[in-house]
PDB file of C-alpha atoms in Angstrom:
ATOM      1  CA  MET A   1      -3.711 -23.701   4.179  1.00  0.00           C
ATOM      2  CA  MET A   2      -1.059 -20.950   4.305  1.00  0.00           C
ATOM      3  CA  ARG A   3      -2.207 -19.594   0.947  1.00  0.00           C
ATOM      4  CA  PHE A   4      -5.840 -19.531   2.088  1.00  0.00           C
ATOM      5  CA  LEU A   5      -4.856 -17.795   5.312  1.00  0.00           C
ATOM      6  CA  GLY A   6      -2.833 -15.267   3.321  1.00  0.00           C
ATOM      7  CA  VAL A   7      -5.839 -14.501   1.104  1.00  0.00           C
ATOM      8  CA  ILE A   8      -8.126 -14.009   4.119  1.00  0.00           C
ATOM      9  CA  VAL A   9      -5.640 -11.669   5.796  1.00  0.00           C
ATOM     10  CA  ALA A  10      -5.116  -9.745   2.535  1.00  0.00           C
ATOM     11  CA  LEU A  11      -8.894  -9.284   2.219  1.00  0.00           C
ATOM     12  CA  ILE A  12      -9.109  -7.992   5.784  1.00  0.00           C
ATOM     13  CA  LEU A  13      -6.352  -5.507   5.050  1.00  0.00           C
ATOM     14  CA  LEU A  14      -7.876  -4.457   1.735  1.00  0.00           C
ATOM     15  CA  LEU A  15     -11.212  -3.866   3.434  1.00  0.00           C
ATOM     16  CA  TYR A  16      -9.590  -1.961   6.314  1.00  0.00           C
ATOM     17  CA  PRO A  17     -11.476   1.357   5.866  1.00  0.00           C
ATOM     18  CA  PRO A  18     -14.990  -0.150   5.748  1.00  0.00           C
ATOM     19  CA  LEU A  19     -14.113  -2.498   8.610  1.00  0.00           C
ATOM     20  CA  VAL A  20     -12.947   0.456  10.722  1.00  0.00           C
ATOM     21  CA  TYR A  21     -16.039   2.418   9.732  1.00  0.00           C
ATOM     22  CA  PHE A  22     -18.487  -0.308  10.746  1.00  0.00           C
ATOM     23  CA  GLY A  23     -16.381  -1.715  13.568  1.00  0.00           C
ATOM     24  CA  ALA A  24     -16.060   1.677  15.280  1.00  0.00           C
ATOM     25  CA  GLN A  25     -19.826   1.696  15.697  1.00  0.00           C
ATOM     26  CA  TRP A  26     -19.677  -1.383  17.956  1.00  0.00           C
ATOM     27  CA  PHE A  27     -16.148  -1.650  19.354  1.00  0.00           C
ATOM     28  CA  GLU A  28     -13.715   0.665  21.068  1.00  0.00           C
ATOM     29  CA  PRO A  29     -10.769   1.660  18.872  1.00  0.00           C
ATOM     30  CA  ARG A  30      -8.385  -0.306  21.118  1.00  0.00           C
ATOM     31  CA  TRP A  31     -10.111  -3.602  20.245  1.00  0.00           C
ATOM     32  CA  LEU A  32     -10.129  -2.810  16.544  1.00  0.00           C
ATOM     33  CA  GLY A  33      -6.480  -1.827  16.761  1.00  0.00           C
ATOM     34  CA  VAL A  34      -5.497  -5.113  18.346  1.00  0.00           C
ATOM     35  CA  ILE A  35      -7.499  -7.098  15.790  1.00  0.00           C
ATOM     36  CA  PHE A  36      -5.901  -5.248  12.867  1.00  0.00           C
ATOM     37  CA  ALA A  37      -2.435  -5.396  14.393  1.00  0.00           C
ATOM     38  CA  CYS A  38      -2.824  -9.173  14.648  1.00  0.00           C
ATOM     39  CA  ALA A  39      -4.003  -9.371  11.025  1.00  0.00           C
ATOM     40  CA  TYR A  40      -1.057  -7.268   9.839  1.00  0.00           C
ATOM     41  CA  LEU A  41       1.332  -9.276  11.936  1.00  0.00           C
ATOM     42  CA  LEU A  42       0.033 -12.518  10.496  1.00  0.00           C
ATOM     43  CA  ARG A  43       0.298 -11.193   6.942  1.00  0.00           C
ATOM     44  CA  LEU A  44       3.801  -9.842   7.442  1.00  0.00           C
ATOM     45  CA  VAL A  45       5.004 -12.995   9.163  1.00  0.00           C
ATOM     46  CA  LEU A  46       3.647 -15.035   6.245  1.00  0.00           C
ATOM     47  CA  VAL A  47       5.689 -13.008   3.748  1.00  0.00           C
ATOM     48  CA  ALA A  48       8.833 -12.446   5.858  1.00  0.00           C
ATOM     49  CA  ARG A  49      11.605 -14.762   4.806  1.00  0.00           C
ATOM     50  CA  ALA A  50      14.274 -14.408   7.500  1.00  0.00           C
ATOM     51  CA  TRP A  51      13.916 -14.980  11.243  1.00  0.00           C
ATOM     52  CA  TRP A  52      15.221 -11.484  12.012  1.00  0.00           C
ATOM     53  CA  GLN A  53      12.547  -9.957   9.769  1.00  0.00           C
ATOM     54  CA  ARG A  54       9.868 -11.874  11.640  1.00  0.00           C
ATOM     55  CA  GLY A  55      11.311 -10.738  14.963  1.00  0.00           C
ATOM     56  CA  LEU A  56      11.463  -7.113  13.863  1.00  0.00           C
ATOM     57  CA  LEU A  57       7.899  -7.261  12.551  1.00  0.00           C
ATOM     58  CA  LEU A  58       6.702  -8.888  15.748  1.00  0.00           C
ATOM     59  CA  ALA A  59       8.304  -6.151  17.857  1.00  0.00           C
ATOM     60  CA  PHE A  60       6.871  -3.427  15.631  1.00  0.00           C
ATOM     61  CA  MET A  61       3.351  -4.885  15.672  1.00  0.00           C
ATOM     62  CA  LEU A  62       3.396  -5.457  19.423  1.00  0.00           C
ATOM     63  CA  ALA A  63       4.485  -1.844  19.947  1.00  0.00           C
ATOM     64  CA  GLY A  64       1.737  -0.659  17.582  1.00  0.00           C
ATOM     65  CA  ALA A  65      -0.908  -2.785  19.309  1.00  0.00           C
ATOM     66  CA  ALA A  66       0.233  -1.535  22.721  1.00  0.00           C
ATOM     67  CA  LEU A  67       0.073   2.082  21.539  1.00  0.00           C
ATOM     68  CA  LEU A  68      -3.399   1.575  20.087  1.00  0.00           C
ATOM     69  CA  TRP A  69      -4.538  -0.105  23.297  1.00  0.00           C
ATOM     70  CA  TRP A  70      -3.117   2.639  25.499  1.00  0.00           C
ATOM     71  CA  VAL A  71      -4.282   5.631  23.418  1.00  0.00           C
ATOM     72  CA  ASN A  72      -7.647   4.080  22.395  1.00  0.00           C
ATOM     73  CA  SER A  73      -7.959   6.562  19.518  1.00  0.00           C
ATOM     74  CA  GLU A  74     -10.007   6.158  16.365  1.00  0.00           C
ATOM     75  CA  THR A  75      -7.837   8.832  14.738  1.00  0.00           C
ATOM     76  CA  LEU A  76      -4.798   6.619  15.233  1.00  0.00           C
ATOM     77  CA  LEU A  77      -6.635   3.797  13.446  1.00  0.00           C
ATOM     78  CA  LYS A  78      -7.536   6.168  10.625  1.00  0.00           C
ATOM     79  CA  LEU A  79      -3.882   7.177  10.104  1.00  0.00           C
ATOM     80  CA  LEU A  80      -2.911   3.734   8.797  1.00  0.00           C
ATOM     81  CA  PRO A  81      -3.729   4.377   5.101  1.00  0.00           C
ATOM     82  CA  ALA A  82      -1.550   7.497   5.188  1.00  0.00           C
ATOM     83  CA  GLY A  83       1.255   5.441   6.724  1.00  0.00           C
ATOM     84  CA  ILE A  84       0.903   2.733   4.103  1.00  0.00           C
ATOM     85  CA  ASN A  85       1.086   5.305   1.304  1.00  0.00           C
ATOM     86  CA  ILE A  86       4.189   6.879   2.847  1.00  0.00           C
ATOM     87  CA  GLY A  87       5.704   3.403   3.103  1.00  0.00           C
ATOM     88  CA  LEU A  88       4.947   2.702  -0.559  1.00  0.00           C
ATOM     89  CA  ALA A  89       6.349   6.073  -1.649  1.00  0.00           C
ATOM     90  CA  SER A  90       9.481   5.381   0.401  1.00  0.00           C
ATOM     91  CA  TYR A  91       9.924   1.913  -1.069  1.00  0.00           C
ATOM     92  CA  PHE A  92       9.470   3.119  -4.649  1.00  0.00           C
ATOM     93  CA  ALA A  93      11.919   5.986  -3.968  1.00  0.00           C
ATOM     94  CA  TYR A  94      14.383   3.540  -2.426  1.00  0.00           C
ATOM     95  CA  THR A  95      14.312   1.471  -5.620  1.00  0.00           C
ATOM     96  CA  LEU A  96      15.280   4.619  -7.534  1.00  0.00           C
ATOM     97  CA  TRP A  97      18.266   5.034  -5.253  1.00  0.00           C
ATOM     98  CA  ARG A  98      19.090   1.308  -5.281  1.00  0.00           C
ATOM     99  CA  PRO A  99      18.017   0.076  -8.737  1.00  0.00           C
ATOM    100  CA  PRO A 100      16.334  -1.672 -10.348  1.00  0.00           C
ATOM    101  CA  SER A 101      13.091   0.151  -9.678  1.00  0.00           C
ATOM    102  CA  ILE A 102       9.868  -1.806  -9.263  1.00  0.00           C
ATOM    103  CA  PRO A 103       8.539  -1.014 -12.785  1.00  0.00           C
ATOM    104  CA  THR A 104      11.991  -1.823 -14.191  1.00  0.00           C
ATOM    105  CA  ARG A 105      11.851  -5.257 -12.578  1.00  0.00           C
ATOM    106  CA  ALA A 106       8.396  -5.836 -14.073  1.00  0.00           C
ATOM    107  CA  ALA A 107       9.579  -4.712 -17.522  1.00  0.00           C
ATOM    108  CA  THR A 108      12.577  -7.029 -17.276  1.00  0.00           C
ATOM    109  CA  PHE A 109      10.184  -9.992 -17.354  1.00  0.00           C
ATOM    110  CA  GLU A 110       8.457  -8.617 -20.459  1.00  0.00           C
ATOM    111  CA  TYR A 111      11.770  -8.160 -22.296  1.00  0.00           C
ATOM    112  CA  HIS A 112      13.389 -11.323 -20.888  1.00  0.00           C
ATOM    113  CA  GLY A 113      16.177  -9.400 -19.170  1.00  0.00           C
ATOM    114  CA  ASN A 114      17.229  -7.281 -22.173  1.00  0.00           C
ATOM    115  CA  LEU A 115      15.694  -3.887 -21.544  1.00  0.00           C
ATOM    116  CA  PRO A 116      16.147  -1.276 -24.251  1.00  0.00           C
ATOM    117  CA  SER A 117      17.539   1.928 -22.741  1.00  0.00           C
ATOM    118  CA  VAL A 118      14.372   3.850 -23.679  1.00  0.00           C
ATOM    119  CA  VAL A 119      12.288   1.361 -21.695  1.00  0.00           C
ATOM    120  CA  GLU A 120      14.590   1.629 -18.701  1.00  0.00           C
ATOM    121  CA  ARG A 121      14.309   5.440 -18.745  1.00  0.00           C
ATOM    122  CA  TYR A 122      10.533   5.128 -19.067  1.00  0.00           C
ATOM    123  CA  THR A 123      10.291   2.772 -16.080  1.00  0.00           C
ATOM    124  CA  ILE A 124      12.305   5.213 -13.973  1.00  0.00           C
ATOM    125  CA  ALA A 125       9.878   8.007 -14.933  1.00  0.00           C
ATOM    126  CA  VAL A 126       6.950   5.734 -14.025  1.00  0.00           C
ATOM    127  CA  THR A 127       8.565   5.014 -10.657  1.00  0.00           C
ATOM    128  CA  ARG A 128       8.827   8.755  -9.992  1.00  0.00           C
ATOM    129  CA  LEU A 129       5.175   9.154 -10.987  1.00  0.00           C
ATOM    130  CA  TRP A 130       4.136   6.482  -8.480  1.00  0.00           C
ATOM    131  CA  CYS A 131       6.231   8.177  -5.764  1.00  0.00           C
ATOM    132  CA  VAL A 132       4.411  11.465  -6.347  1.00  0.00           C
ATOM    133  CA  PHE A 133       1.059   9.674  -6.463  1.00  0.00           C
ATOM    134  CA  PHE A 134       1.662   7.915  -3.141  1.00  0.00           C
ATOM    135  CA  ILE A 135       2.770  11.159  -1.479  1.00  0.00           C
ATOM    136  CA  VAL A 136      -0.366  12.960  -2.706  1.00  0.00           C
ATOM    137  CA  ASN A 137      -2.536  10.015  -1.665  1.00  0.00           C
ATOM    138  CA  ALA A 138      -0.882   9.937   1.774  1.00  0.00           C
ATOM    139  CA  SER A 139      -1.538  13.656   2.178  1.00  0.00           C
ATOM    140  CA  ILE A 140      -5.212  13.275   1.343  1.00  0.00           C
ATOM    141  CA  ALA A 141      -5.491  10.225   3.619  1.00  0.00           C
ATOM    142  CA  LEU A 142      -3.871  12.223   6.432  1.00  0.00           C
ATOM    143  CA  VAL A 143      -6.223  15.178   5.959  1.00  0.00           C
ATOM    144  CA  THR A 144      -9.290  12.930   5.905  1.00  0.00           C
ATOM    145  CA  ALA A 145      -8.103  11.155   9.059  1.00  0.00           C
ATOM    146  CA  LEU A 146      -7.444  14.350  11.005  1.00  0.00           C
ATOM    147  CA  PHE A 147     -10.114  16.766   9.831  1.00  0.00           C
ATOM    148  CA  PHE A 148     -13.040  14.866   8.330  1.00  0.00           C
ATOM    149  CA  SER A 149     -15.759  12.560   9.589  1.00  0.00           C
ATOM    150  CA  ARG A 150     -15.455   8.801   9.737  1.00  0.00           C
ATOM    151  CA  GLU A 151     -17.800   8.609   6.723  1.00  0.00           C
ATOM    152  CA  ILE A 152     -15.649  10.875   4.527  1.00  0.00           C
ATOM    153  CA  TRP A 153     -12.491   9.081   5.653  1.00  0.00           C
ATOM    154  CA  ALA A 154     -13.997   5.673   4.809  1.00  0.00           C
ATOM    155  CA  LEU A 155     -15.302   6.909   1.450  1.00  0.00           C
ATOM    156  CA  TYR A 156     -11.929   8.268   0.388  1.00  0.00           C
ATOM    157  CA  ASN A 157      -9.672   5.540   1.790  1.00  0.00           C
ATOM    158  CA  GLY A 158     -12.022   2.648   1.123  1.00  0.00           C
ATOM    159  CA  LEU A 159     -13.202   3.596  -2.355  1.00  0.00           C
ATOM    160  CA  LEU A 160     -11.804   6.735  -3.965  1.00  0.00           C
ATOM    161  CA  ALA A 161      -8.149   5.965  -3.199  1.00  0.00           C
ATOM    162  CA  TYR A 162      -8.503   2.481  -4.705  1.00  0.00           C
ATOM    163  CA  PHE A 163     -10.218   3.996  -7.724  1.00  0.00           C
ATOM    164  CA  ALA A 164      -7.362   6.515  -8.109  1.00  0.00           C
ATOM    165  CA  ILE A 165      -4.754   3.728  -7.932  1.00  0.00           C
ATOM    166  CA  GLY A 166      -6.645   1.719 -10.547  1.00  0.00           C
ATOM    167  CA  LEU A 167      -7.078   4.765 -12.760  1.00  0.00           C
ATOM    168  CA  LEU A 168      -3.383   5.658 -12.651  1.00  0.00           C
ATOM    169  CA  PHE A 169      -2.433   2.066 -13.388  1.00  0.00           C
ATOM    170  CA  ALA A 170      -4.913   1.867 -16.299  1.00  0.00           C
ATOM    171  CA  VAL A 171      -3.834   5.205 -17.811  1.00  0.00           C
ATOM    172  CA  GLU A 172      -0.156   4.294 -17.557  1.00  0.00           C
ATOM    173  CA  TYR A 173      -0.797   0.851 -19.058  1.00  0.00           C
ATOM    174  CA  ALA A 174      -2.872   2.304 -21.912  1.00  0.00           C
ATOM    175  CA  TYR A 175      -0.195   4.903 -22.647  1.00  0.00           C
ATOM    176  CA  ARG A 176       2.507   2.242 -22.632  1.00  0.00           C
ATOM    177  CA  ILE A 177       0.587  -0.098 -24.944  1.00  0.00           C
ATOM    178  CA  LEU A 178      -1.073   2.414 -27.295  1.00  0.00           C
ATOM    179  CA  ILE A 179       1.522   5.178 -27.554  1.00  0.00           C
ATOM    180  CA  PHE A 180       4.917   4.391 -25.999  1.00  0.00           C
ATOM    181  CA  HIS A 181       5.484   1.048 -27.738  1.00  0.00           C
ATOM    182  CA  LYS A 182       4.435   2.423 -31.141  1.00  0.00           C
ATOM    183  CA  LYS A 183       6.444   5.634 -30.746  1.00  0.00           C
ATOM    184  CA  HIS A 184       9.609   3.660 -30.046  1.00  0.00           C
ATOM    185  CA  ALA A 185       8.832   0.716 -32.369  1.00  0.00           C
ATOM    186  CA  LEU A 186       8.894  -1.829 -29.551  1.00  0.00           C
TER     187      LEU A 186
END
């Protein structure tokens, strides 16, 4: 049941831009904000391991829901993708400061814990690339939220941003498989 609930909440969060786009036509932003805050809270509580993490997340989500209720602003709802991208950029950057980085951890599984130094350097470069990508994506998400229509915002954050993430992942994966591994005889 918990797994099913986690999948449903993840789908709601993945479909956030189209849900805001269509939901804003029928509901006030405050109601959408509360609904999404509850979905995020549920998702975060499902993945939080320690009681203090759950408490911190609960306090944060309640504060966010209260702010959304009080301000009743669609723009505030539209800022969430920018915030998520800043959070991802921060987390990836943090793993550079406190290794191993996220791509390094993934590569460790592929090499069963014995990473060649060239692979470790490569994964650090990939981590930096993702940091830059998330900062650029956050900037575009911020601009679309503040200066563009709901339609443009939903198009970028609900389709084009996902396409850009997939494209970067695919290009990096293709480079790693087709060029990097052959170049370094891995």
